Short mmCIF file of C-alpha atoms in Angstrom, two decimals:
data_model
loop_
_atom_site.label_atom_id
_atom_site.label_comp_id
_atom_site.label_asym_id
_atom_site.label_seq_id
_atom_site.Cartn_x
_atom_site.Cartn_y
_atom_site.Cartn_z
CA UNK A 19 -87.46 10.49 5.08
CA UNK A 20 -86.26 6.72 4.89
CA UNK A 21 -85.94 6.92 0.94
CA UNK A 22 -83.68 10.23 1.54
CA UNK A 23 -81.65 8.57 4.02
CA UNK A 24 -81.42 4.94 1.93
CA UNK A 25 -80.35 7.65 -0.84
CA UNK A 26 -77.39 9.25 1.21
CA UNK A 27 -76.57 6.22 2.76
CA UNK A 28 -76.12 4.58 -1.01
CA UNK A 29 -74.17 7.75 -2.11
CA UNK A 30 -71.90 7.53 1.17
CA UNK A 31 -71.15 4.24 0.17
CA UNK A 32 -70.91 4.89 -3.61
CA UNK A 33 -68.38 8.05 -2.29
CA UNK A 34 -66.24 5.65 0.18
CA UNK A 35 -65.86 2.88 -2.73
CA UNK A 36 -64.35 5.44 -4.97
CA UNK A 37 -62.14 6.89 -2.12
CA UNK A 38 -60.97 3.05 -1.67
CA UNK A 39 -60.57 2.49 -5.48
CA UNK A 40 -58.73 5.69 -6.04
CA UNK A 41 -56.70 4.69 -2.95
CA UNK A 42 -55.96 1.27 -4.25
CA UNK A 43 -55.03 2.71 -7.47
CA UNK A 44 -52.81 5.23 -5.87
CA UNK A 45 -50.75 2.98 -3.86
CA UNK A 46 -50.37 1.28 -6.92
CA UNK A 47 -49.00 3.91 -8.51
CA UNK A 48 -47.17 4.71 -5.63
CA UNK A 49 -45.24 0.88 -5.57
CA UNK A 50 -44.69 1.25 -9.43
CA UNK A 51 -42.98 4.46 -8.71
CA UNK A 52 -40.99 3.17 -5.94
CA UNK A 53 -40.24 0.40 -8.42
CA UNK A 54 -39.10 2.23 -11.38
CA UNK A 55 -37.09 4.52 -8.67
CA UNK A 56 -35.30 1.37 -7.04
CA UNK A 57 -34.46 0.05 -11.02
CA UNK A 58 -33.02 3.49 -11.30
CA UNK A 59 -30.98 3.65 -8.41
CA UNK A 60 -29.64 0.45 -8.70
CA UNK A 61 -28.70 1.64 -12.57
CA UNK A 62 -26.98 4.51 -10.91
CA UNK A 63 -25.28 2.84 -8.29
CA UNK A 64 -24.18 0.14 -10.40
CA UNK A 65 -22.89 2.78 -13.13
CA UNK A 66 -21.08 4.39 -9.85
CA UNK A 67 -19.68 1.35 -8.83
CA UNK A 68 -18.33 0.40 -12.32
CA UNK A 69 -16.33 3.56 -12.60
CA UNK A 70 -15.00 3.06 -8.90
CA UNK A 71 -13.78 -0.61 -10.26
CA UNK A 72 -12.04 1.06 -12.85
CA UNK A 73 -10.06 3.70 -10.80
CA UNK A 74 -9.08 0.36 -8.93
CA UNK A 75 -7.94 -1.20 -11.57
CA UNK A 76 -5.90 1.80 -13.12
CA UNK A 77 -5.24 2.42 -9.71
CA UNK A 78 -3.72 -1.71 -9.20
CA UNK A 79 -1.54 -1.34 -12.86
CA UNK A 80 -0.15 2.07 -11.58
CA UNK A 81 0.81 0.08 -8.28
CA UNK A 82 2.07 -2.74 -9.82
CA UNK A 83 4.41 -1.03 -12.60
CA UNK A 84 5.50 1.01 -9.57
CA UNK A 85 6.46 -2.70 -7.79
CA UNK A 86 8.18 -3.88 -10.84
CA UNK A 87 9.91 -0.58 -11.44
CA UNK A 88 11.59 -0.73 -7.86
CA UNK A 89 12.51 -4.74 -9.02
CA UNK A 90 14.15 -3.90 -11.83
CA UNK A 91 16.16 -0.95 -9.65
CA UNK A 92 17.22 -3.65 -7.21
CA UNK A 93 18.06 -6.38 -10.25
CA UNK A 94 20.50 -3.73 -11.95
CA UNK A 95 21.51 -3.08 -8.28
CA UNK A 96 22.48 -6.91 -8.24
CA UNK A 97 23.69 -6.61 -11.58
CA UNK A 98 26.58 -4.10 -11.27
CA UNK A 99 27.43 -6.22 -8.30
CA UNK A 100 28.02 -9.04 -9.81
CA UNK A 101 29.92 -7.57 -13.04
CA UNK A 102 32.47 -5.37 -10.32
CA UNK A 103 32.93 -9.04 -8.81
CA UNK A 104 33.49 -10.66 -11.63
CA UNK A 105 36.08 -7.98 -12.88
CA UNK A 106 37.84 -7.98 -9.90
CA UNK A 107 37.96 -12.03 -9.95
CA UNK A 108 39.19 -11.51 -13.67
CA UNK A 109 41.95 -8.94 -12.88
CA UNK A 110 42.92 -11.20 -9.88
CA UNK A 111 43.10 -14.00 -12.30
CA UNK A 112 45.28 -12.02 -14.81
CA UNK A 113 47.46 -10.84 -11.55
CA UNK A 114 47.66 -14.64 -10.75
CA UNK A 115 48.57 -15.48 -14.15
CA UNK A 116 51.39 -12.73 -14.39
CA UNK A 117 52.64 -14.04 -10.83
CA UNK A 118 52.91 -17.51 -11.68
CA UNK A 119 54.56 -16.57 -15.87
CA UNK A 120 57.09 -14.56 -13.70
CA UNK A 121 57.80 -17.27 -11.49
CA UNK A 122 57.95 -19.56 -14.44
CA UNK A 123 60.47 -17.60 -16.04
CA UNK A 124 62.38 -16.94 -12.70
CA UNK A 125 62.75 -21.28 -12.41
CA UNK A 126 63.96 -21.36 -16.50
CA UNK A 127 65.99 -18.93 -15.53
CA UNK A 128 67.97 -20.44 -12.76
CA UNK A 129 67.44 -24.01 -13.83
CA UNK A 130 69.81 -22.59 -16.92
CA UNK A 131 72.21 -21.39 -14.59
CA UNK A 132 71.94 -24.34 -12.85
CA UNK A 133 72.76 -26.68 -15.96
CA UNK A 134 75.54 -24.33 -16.78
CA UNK A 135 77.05 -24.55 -13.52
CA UNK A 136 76.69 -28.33 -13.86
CA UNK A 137 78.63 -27.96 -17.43
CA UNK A 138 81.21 -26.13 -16.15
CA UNK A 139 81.51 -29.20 -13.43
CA UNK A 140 81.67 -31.48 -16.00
CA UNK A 141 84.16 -29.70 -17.71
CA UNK A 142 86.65 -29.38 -15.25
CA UNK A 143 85.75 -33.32 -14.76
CA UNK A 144 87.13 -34.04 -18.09
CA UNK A 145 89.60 -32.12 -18.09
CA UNK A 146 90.82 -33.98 -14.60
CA UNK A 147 90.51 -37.28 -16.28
CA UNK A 148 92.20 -35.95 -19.07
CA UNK A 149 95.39 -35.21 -16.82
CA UNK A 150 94.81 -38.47 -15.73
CA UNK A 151 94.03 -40.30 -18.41
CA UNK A 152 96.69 -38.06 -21.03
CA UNK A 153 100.18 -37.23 -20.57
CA UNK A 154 101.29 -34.13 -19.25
CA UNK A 155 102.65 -32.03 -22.25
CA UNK A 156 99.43 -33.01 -24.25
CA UNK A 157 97.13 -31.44 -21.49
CA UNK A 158 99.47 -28.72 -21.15
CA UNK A 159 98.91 -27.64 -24.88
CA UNK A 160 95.22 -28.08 -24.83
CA UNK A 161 95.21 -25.96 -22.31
CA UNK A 162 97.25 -23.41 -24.11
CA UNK A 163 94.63 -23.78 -27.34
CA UNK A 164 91.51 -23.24 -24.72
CA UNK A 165 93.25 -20.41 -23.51
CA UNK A 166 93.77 -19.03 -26.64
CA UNK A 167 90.70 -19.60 -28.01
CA UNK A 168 88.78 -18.16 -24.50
CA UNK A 169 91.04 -14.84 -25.19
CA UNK A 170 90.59 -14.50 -28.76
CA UNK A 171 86.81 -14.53 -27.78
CA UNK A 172 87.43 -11.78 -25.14
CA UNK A 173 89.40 -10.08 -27.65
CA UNK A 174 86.92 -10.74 -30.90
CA UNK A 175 84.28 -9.56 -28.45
CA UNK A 176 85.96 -6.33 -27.20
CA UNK A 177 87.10 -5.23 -30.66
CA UNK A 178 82.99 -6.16 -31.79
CA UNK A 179 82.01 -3.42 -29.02
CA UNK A 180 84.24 -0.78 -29.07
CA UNK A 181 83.25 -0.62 -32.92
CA UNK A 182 79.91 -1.52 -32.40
CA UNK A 183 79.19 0.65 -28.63
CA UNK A 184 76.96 2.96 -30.42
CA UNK A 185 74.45 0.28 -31.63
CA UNK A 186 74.70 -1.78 -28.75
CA UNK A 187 73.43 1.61 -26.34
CA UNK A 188 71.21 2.19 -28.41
CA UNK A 189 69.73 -1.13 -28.73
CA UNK A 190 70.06 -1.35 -24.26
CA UNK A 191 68.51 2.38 -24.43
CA UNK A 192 65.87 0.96 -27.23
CA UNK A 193 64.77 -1.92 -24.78
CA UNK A 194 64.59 0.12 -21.59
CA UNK A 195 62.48 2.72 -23.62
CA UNK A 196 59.98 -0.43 -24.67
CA UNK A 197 60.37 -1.13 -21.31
CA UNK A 198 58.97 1.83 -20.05
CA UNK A 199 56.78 2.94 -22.63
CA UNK A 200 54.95 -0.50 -22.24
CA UNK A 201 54.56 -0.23 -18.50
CA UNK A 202 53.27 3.75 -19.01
CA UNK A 203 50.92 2.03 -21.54
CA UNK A 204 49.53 -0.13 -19.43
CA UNK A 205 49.45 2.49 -16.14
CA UNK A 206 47.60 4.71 -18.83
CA UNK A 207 45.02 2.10 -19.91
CA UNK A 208 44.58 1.34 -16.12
CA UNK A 209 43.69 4.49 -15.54
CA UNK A 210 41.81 5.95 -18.39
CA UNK A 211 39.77 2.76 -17.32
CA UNK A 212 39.39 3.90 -13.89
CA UNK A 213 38.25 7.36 -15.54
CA UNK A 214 35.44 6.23 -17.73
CA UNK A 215 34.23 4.06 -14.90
CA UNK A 216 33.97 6.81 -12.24
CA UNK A 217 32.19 8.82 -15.36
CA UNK A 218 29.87 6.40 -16.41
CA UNK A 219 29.11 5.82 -12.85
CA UNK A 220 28.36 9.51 -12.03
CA UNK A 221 26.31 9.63 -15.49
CA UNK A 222 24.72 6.71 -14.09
CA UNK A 223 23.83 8.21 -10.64
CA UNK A 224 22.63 11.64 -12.80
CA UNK A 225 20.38 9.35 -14.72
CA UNK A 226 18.96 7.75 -11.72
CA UNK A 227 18.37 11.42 -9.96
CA UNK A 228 16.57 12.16 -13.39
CA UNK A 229 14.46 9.35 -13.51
CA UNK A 230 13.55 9.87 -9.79
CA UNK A 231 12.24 13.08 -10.02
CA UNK A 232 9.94 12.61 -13.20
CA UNK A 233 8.46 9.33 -11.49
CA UNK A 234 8.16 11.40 -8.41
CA UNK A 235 6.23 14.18 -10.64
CA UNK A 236 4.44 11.99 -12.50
CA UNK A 237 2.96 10.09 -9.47
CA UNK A 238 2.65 13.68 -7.60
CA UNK A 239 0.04 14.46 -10.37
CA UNK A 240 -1.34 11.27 -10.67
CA UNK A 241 -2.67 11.06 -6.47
CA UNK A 242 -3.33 14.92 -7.28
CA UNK A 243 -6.03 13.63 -10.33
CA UNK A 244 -6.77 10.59 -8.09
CA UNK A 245 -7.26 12.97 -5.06
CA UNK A 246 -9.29 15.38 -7.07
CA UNK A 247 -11.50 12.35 -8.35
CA UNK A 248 -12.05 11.09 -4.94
CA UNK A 249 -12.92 14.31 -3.97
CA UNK A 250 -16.10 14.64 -6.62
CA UNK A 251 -16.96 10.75 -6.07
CA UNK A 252 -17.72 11.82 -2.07
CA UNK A 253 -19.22 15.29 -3.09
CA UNK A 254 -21.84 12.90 -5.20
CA UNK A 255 -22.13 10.46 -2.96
CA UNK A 256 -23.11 12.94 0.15
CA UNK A 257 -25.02 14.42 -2.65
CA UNK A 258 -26.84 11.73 -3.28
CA UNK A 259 -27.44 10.58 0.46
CA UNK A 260 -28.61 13.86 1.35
CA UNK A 261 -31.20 13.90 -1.54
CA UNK A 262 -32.37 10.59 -0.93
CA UNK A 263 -33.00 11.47 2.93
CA UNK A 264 -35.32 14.60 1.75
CA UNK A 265 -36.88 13.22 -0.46
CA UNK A 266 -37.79 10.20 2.04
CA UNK A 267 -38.39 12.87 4.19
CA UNK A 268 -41.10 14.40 2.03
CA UNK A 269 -42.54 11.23 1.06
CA UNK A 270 -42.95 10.34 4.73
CA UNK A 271 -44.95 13.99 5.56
CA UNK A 272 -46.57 13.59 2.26
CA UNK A 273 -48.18 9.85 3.62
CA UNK A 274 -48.79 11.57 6.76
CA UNK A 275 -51.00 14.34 5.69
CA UNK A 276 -52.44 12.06 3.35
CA UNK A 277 -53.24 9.56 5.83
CA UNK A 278 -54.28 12.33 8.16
CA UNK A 279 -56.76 13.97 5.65
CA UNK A 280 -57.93 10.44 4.35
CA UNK A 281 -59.08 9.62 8.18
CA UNK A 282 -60.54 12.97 9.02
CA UNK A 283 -62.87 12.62 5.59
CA UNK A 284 -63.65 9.17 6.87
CA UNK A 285 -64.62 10.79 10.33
CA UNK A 286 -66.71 13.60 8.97
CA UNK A 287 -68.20 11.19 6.75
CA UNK A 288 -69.47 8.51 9.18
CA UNK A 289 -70.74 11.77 11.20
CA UNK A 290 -72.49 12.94 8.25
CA UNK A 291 -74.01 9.57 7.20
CA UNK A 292 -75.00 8.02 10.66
CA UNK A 293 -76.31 11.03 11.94
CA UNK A 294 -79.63 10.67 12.67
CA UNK A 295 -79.40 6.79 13.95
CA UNK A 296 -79.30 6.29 17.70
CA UNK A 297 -78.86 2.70 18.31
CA UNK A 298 -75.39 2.79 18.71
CA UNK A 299 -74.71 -1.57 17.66
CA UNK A 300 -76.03 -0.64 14.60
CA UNK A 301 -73.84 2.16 13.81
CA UNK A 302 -70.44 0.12 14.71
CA UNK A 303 -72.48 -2.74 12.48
CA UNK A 304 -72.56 -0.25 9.17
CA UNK A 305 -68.85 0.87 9.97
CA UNK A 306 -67.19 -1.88 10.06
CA UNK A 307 -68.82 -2.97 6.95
CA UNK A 308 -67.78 -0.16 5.21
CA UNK A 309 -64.33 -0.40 6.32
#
């Protein structure tokens, strides 16, 4: 009876050695698992988190072209600012220019009647001295000859018109028609001027309309792609979580119930092998060494 129970006692032991080797082999396992499945989710996450940087970045150069875009809008803003200013500091110039010619011309004019008022002064000067300074018949018959020769202008002058009145209207008709066609030249290029400019602005505001609405389509369907994208990167993401919790989940009830059967064989096996003993110190003795 004692070699029978040395005999179970040696195979109880040889059984709970290979229960604790295959246990130590399994949890093992069970960390090389968890280590290959941490490399792997780290590989994932990391692949995840690459293609997140570059929606961010595509995301930053949309942003930014979008920033320098609205710069450039404000710059040509700034731009046809300062070209209208400039024009109107040019045509004031010109205006100035014209104002101060006319006045110039105005002065030549009545400095010449000036100096011919002062040479008809003269004139009659000399001609005083001359009755002072010459006897009487003398001034008497050079005033006779500048008589003469003042009427024979008149005369020369009138006779020059009356054959020449044709020519002479139509030269005064000739200038007045310069006259005026210059001035209706210059009212015309004034405002054909004004015409192309209120054109080329309304082209301009037509462009800017255009462009508006294809950068307003074109970033409508971009946050649409980037909306949609966002949409799967959650959808994996909760995906993901949710797997992750189930699986830890069943990993946790799988431990359990292997933890649970591992101590129940451990109880039915110390029942089994200490059976028959009935000193109980001995029995805690033999179980602790086996544990």
């Amino acid at each position: 009876v004692l070699m029978k129970k040395k005999e179970d006692a040696a195979k109880t032991i040889q059984r709970k050695f290979r229960v604790h080797s295959t246990r130590k082999n399994y949890l093992r396992t069970l960390r090389a698992i968890r280590f290959f499945q941490n490399i792997w989710r780290a590989r994932v996450e990391y692949k995840a988190f690459q293609n997140m940087r570059k929606k961010a970045v595509v995301i930053q150069k949309n942003y930014k072209c979008h920033r320098q875009y609205k710069r450039a809008q404000l710059q040509k803003v700034s731009v046809v600012k300062m070209q209208s200013i400039v024009r109107m500091f040019q045509c004031r110039r010109r205006y100035l220019h014209e104002i101060d010619s006319a006045e110039t011309i105005n002065r030549m004019v009545r400095g010449g009647l000036a100096r011919r008022h002062v040479s008809k002064l003269k004139f009659i000067r000399s001609l005083v001295d001359d009755v002072i300074d010459r006897s009487w018949f003398r001034l008497i018959y050079q005033l006779q000859m500048d008589a003469a020769v003042v009427v024979q202008k008149y005369v020369r002058g009138f006779l020059a018109k009356s054959r020449n009145y044709a020519i002479v209207l139509k030269a005064r008709k000739a200038r007045q028609e310069y006259a005026e066609n210059k001035a209706a030249r210059h009212v015309q290029k004034n405002f054909r001027g004004h015409l192309v400019r209120k054109r080329l602005q309304k082209l301009h505001e037509s462009a800017y309309k255009i462009q508006g609405f294809f950068l307003s389509k074109s970033l409508s369907a971009y946050f649409q792609q980037m909306r949609l994208a966002t949409r799967i990167i959650q959808r994996c993401a909760r995906s993901f979580i949710t797997r992750k919790s189930i699986i830890r989940e069943r990993q946790n009830e799988y431990l359990a119930r292997e933890k649970m059967i591992l101590d129940n064989i451990k109880i039915l096996e110390r029942n089994q092998l200490f059976a028959g003993w009935d000193d109980p110190t001995q029995l805690d003795m033999i179980c602790n060494n086996l544990d």
